[in-house]
XYZ file of C-alpha atoms in Angstrom:
247
model
C -148.377 24.229 27.147
C -145.694 24.866 29.753
C -142.263 24.612 28.126
C -140.848 22.535 30.986
C -143.646 20.010 30.571
C -142.928 19.877 26.856
C -139.244 19.121 27.485
C -140.212 16.478 30.042
C -142.680 14.983 27.542
C -139.952 14.506 24.945
C -137.709 12.815 27.478
C -140.603 10.589 28.492
C -141.203 9.712 24.844
C -137.582 8.629 24.484
C -137.720 6.502 27.620
C -141.043 4.941 26.665
C -139.832 4.117 23.150
C -136.688 2.377 24.400
C -138.622 0.394 27.023
C -141.273 -0.719 24.534
C -138.635 -1.757 21.991
C -136.662 -3.731 24.563
C -139.809 -5.382 25.894
C -140.869 -6.583 22.440
C -137.348 -7.741 21.554
C -137.124 -9.710 24.804
C -140.138 -11.820 23.793
C -138.445 -13.179 20.652
C -135.169 -11.577 19.636
C -134.647 -13.960 16.707
C -137.862 -13.058 14.881
C -137.502 -10.356 12.217
C -140.879 -8.855 13.147
C -139.776 -8.251 16.728
C -136.323 -6.980 15.812
C -137.723 -4.603 13.177
C -140.070 -3.098 15.765
C -137.119 -2.773 18.157
C -135.130 -0.822 15.549
C -138.105 1.427 14.901
C -138.560 2.125 18.619
C -134.846 2.852 19.042
C -134.856 5.295 16.136
C -137.853 7.143 17.615
C -136.251 7.053 21.061
C -132.912 8.416 19.836
C -134.641 11.155 17.844
C -136.646 12.162 20.932
C -133.636 11.954 23.238
C -131.461 14.142 21.011
C -134.272 16.678 20.732
C -134.698 16.553 24.506
C -131.023 17.320 25.156
C -131.075 20.372 22.860
C -133.768 21.889 25.093
C -132.064 21.358 28.432
C -131.143 24.581 30.257
C -127.506 25.674 30.144
C -126.517 23.106 27.499
C -123.544 24.434 25.466
C -124.377 25.214 21.853
C -121.788 22.826 20.403
C -123.262 19.963 22.437
C -126.796 20.975 21.480
C -125.825 21.063 17.791
C -124.267 17.605 18.020
C -127.389 16.245 19.750
C -129.615 17.840 17.120
C -127.663 16.277 14.264
C -127.646 12.842 15.905
C -131.375 13.265 16.507
C -131.976 14.053 12.843
C -129.768 11.166 11.722
C -131.888 8.779 13.757
C -135.071 10.469 12.564
C -134.100 9.902 8.933
C -134.210 6.145 9.581
C -137.641 6.139 11.247
C -139.705 5.757 8.037
C -137.405 3.012 6.695
C -137.604 0.927 9.887
C -141.346 1.534 10.115
C -142.011 0.505 6.505
C -139.974 -2.668 6.988
C -141.953 -3.520 10.112
C -145.276 -2.984 8.301
C -144.195 -5.141 5.361
C -143.194 -7.986 7.704
C -146.354 -7.608 9.801
C -148.633 -7.688 6.753
C -146.491 -10.222 4.844
C -145.941 -7.829 1.935
C -143.201 -8.847 -0.495
C -141.932 -5.626 -2.040
C -138.154 -5.722 -1.690
C -137.519 -3.134 -4.403
C -139.857 -0.628 -2.765
C -138.239 -1.220 0.613
C -134.796 -0.735 -0.931
C -136.014 2.487 -2.560
C -136.932 3.686 0.929
C -133.729 2.562 2.639
C -131.242 4.089 0.194
C -132.276 7.778 0.511
C -133.041 7.355 4.220
C -129.570 6.002 4.990
C -127.914 8.671 2.835
C -129.861 11.415 4.618
C -129.014 9.852 7.987
C -125.302 10.114 7.166
C -125.661 13.652 5.797
C -127.602 14.663 8.907
C -124.388 14.324 10.905
C -122.989 17.188 8.823
C -124.255 20.685 8.109
C -126.216 19.454 5.066
C -129.514 19.112 6.980
C -129.126 21.146 10.179
C -127.062 24.188 9.233
C -127.113 25.763 12.674
C -129.131 26.162 15.872
C -130.702 29.580 16.417
C -133.220 31.122 18.858
C -136.828 30.687 17.687
C -140.002 31.457 19.636
C -139.290 30.250 23.183
C -136.466 27.887 22.164
C -132.891 28.885 22.891
C -131.690 26.484 20.196
C -133.748 25.335 17.236
C -132.631 23.863 13.896
C -132.163 26.077 10.867
C -132.086 24.407 7.463
C -132.410 25.065 3.752
C -132.352 22.769 0.723
C -130.985 19.745 2.595
C -133.723 20.015 5.179
C -136.369 20.214 2.453
C -135.130 16.898 1.046
C -135.149 15.471 4.569
C -138.792 16.458 5.134
C -139.962 15.234 1.722
C -138.329 11.830 2.186
C -139.737 11.476 5.701
C -143.333 12.397 4.833
C -143.441 10.419 1.585
C -142.451 7.087 3.104
C -144.659 7.567 6.149
C -147.606 8.039 3.780
C -146.603 4.915 1.814
C -146.488 2.829 5.025
C -149.897 4.057 6.158
C -151.348 3.413 2.714
C -150.545 -0.278 3.092
C -151.839 -0.297 6.672
C -155.178 1.244 5.727
C -155.495 -0.991 2.666
C -154.962 -4.047 4.865
C -157.318 -2.758 7.583
C -160.242 -2.832 5.146
C -159.959 -6.546 4.482
C -159.131 -7.992 7.908
C -161.467 -8.758 10.806
C -161.512 -9.973 14.391
C -158.606 -9.405 16.736
C -156.250 -8.549 13.845
C -158.513 -5.628 12.975
C -158.331 -4.451 16.580
C -154.550 -4.758 16.498
C -154.335 -2.627 13.375
C -156.811 -0.083 14.752
C -154.638 0.650 17.792
C -151.459 0.660 15.722
C -152.971 3.029 13.138
C -154.360 5.381 15.759
C -151.058 5.645 17.601
C -148.798 6.019 14.580
C -151.010 8.543 12.774
C -151.136 10.780 15.847
C -147.451 10.208 16.520
C -146.335 11.093 13.001
C -148.642 14.094 12.914
C -147.130 15.319 16.182
C -143.582 14.725 14.960
C -144.232 16.580 11.705
C -145.136 19.745 13.640
C -141.414 20.169 14.351
C -140.781 21.022 10.698
C -142.612 24.366 10.144
C -140.565 26.285 12.721
C -137.362 25.174 10.997
C -138.503 27.256 8.023
C -139.503 30.179 10.254
C -143.230 29.436 10.264
C -144.255 30.571 13.725
C -146.049 27.344 14.688
C -145.146 25.936 18.125
C -144.185 22.242 17.857
C -146.029 21.304 21.048
C -148.099 18.539 19.339
C -144.812 16.622 19.147
C -145.719 15.108 22.527
C -148.392 13.106 20.655
C -145.561 10.762 19.679
C -145.970 9.343 23.170
C -149.424 8.103 22.119
C -147.955 5.386 19.908
C -146.143 3.929 22.937
C -149.376 3.539 24.880
C -151.583 2.370 21.996
C -149.024 -0.200 20.862
C -148.674 -1.431 24.431
C -152.457 -1.826 24.625
C -152.477 -3.706 21.324
C -149.768 -6.026 22.650
C -151.346 -6.647 26.032
C -155.001 -6.829 25.012
C -154.964 -7.973 21.395
C -151.647 -9.842 21.246
C -150.007 -7.704 18.614
C -147.095 -9.737 17.216
C -148.619 -12.708 19.089
C -147.121 -11.549 22.370
C -148.838 -12.986 25.428
C -147.875 -11.306 28.698
C -148.686 -12.198 32.283
C -149.186 -8.923 34.170
C -149.062 -8.688 37.941
C -150.142 -5.751 40.056
C -146.584 -5.289 41.276
C -145.304 -5.234 37.714
C -147.783 -2.540 36.729
C -146.784 -0.337 39.677
C -143.073 -0.771 38.926
C -143.550 0.075 35.238
C -145.670 3.146 35.940
C -143.437 4.587 38.637
C -140.299 3.917 36.584
C -141.748 5.656 33.544
C -143.319 8.613 35.336
C -140.793 9.283 38.093
C -137.559 7.942 36.631
C -136.886 10.726 34.150
C -137.133 13.702 36.553
C -134.619 12.067 38.912
C -132.283 11.389 35.982
C -132.508 15.012 34.828
């Protein structure tokens, strides 16, 4: 994959995540299901945006390091927001389990703003700046992967017993999040000097499209949307052409 396209893909992921979160929140900002999805989208968007800024040409190292740490702080909250959304969506009452997810995630988010997680940025493969980490980063990865697996366990368990349009909703949500999390996890090996390019990270963008399809076609979160041809053109051109002009 061309490195420029990869950088553009991460910026597009950030933009798409923010737009999707705002769109869902605008339908019912008082409902906890909608607000929890908004927080999840914002955490993914901020993680992607911080990562995007570290890869921009001629960015000073101190700015890149700050962006990387903010990115990781937001990333630490992704599994907590996602698990909360899944519990609300599936009407699962497990407050203690959710609290057990939030506590280490919030602590790691705070520590990510220090040198505990990202020690430094160093050249790796074709990246001018890439995170270097040790014990703190190991804890970060373990916490992230564990709670993502827990959330998908409940999703798959629920998928087996539902039918009709709810099954279609969950199918699109599962497909997008599994690919997205798999893509995001490919950022980790290079941190520990495993020479694996993190290009599959762009798969995170899949969750934006699959969730949008689930919303528009299968009324995920009971959102009914009237789509006009003009609206489609505006959305597509904003998403595809807006980022290059901004950069």
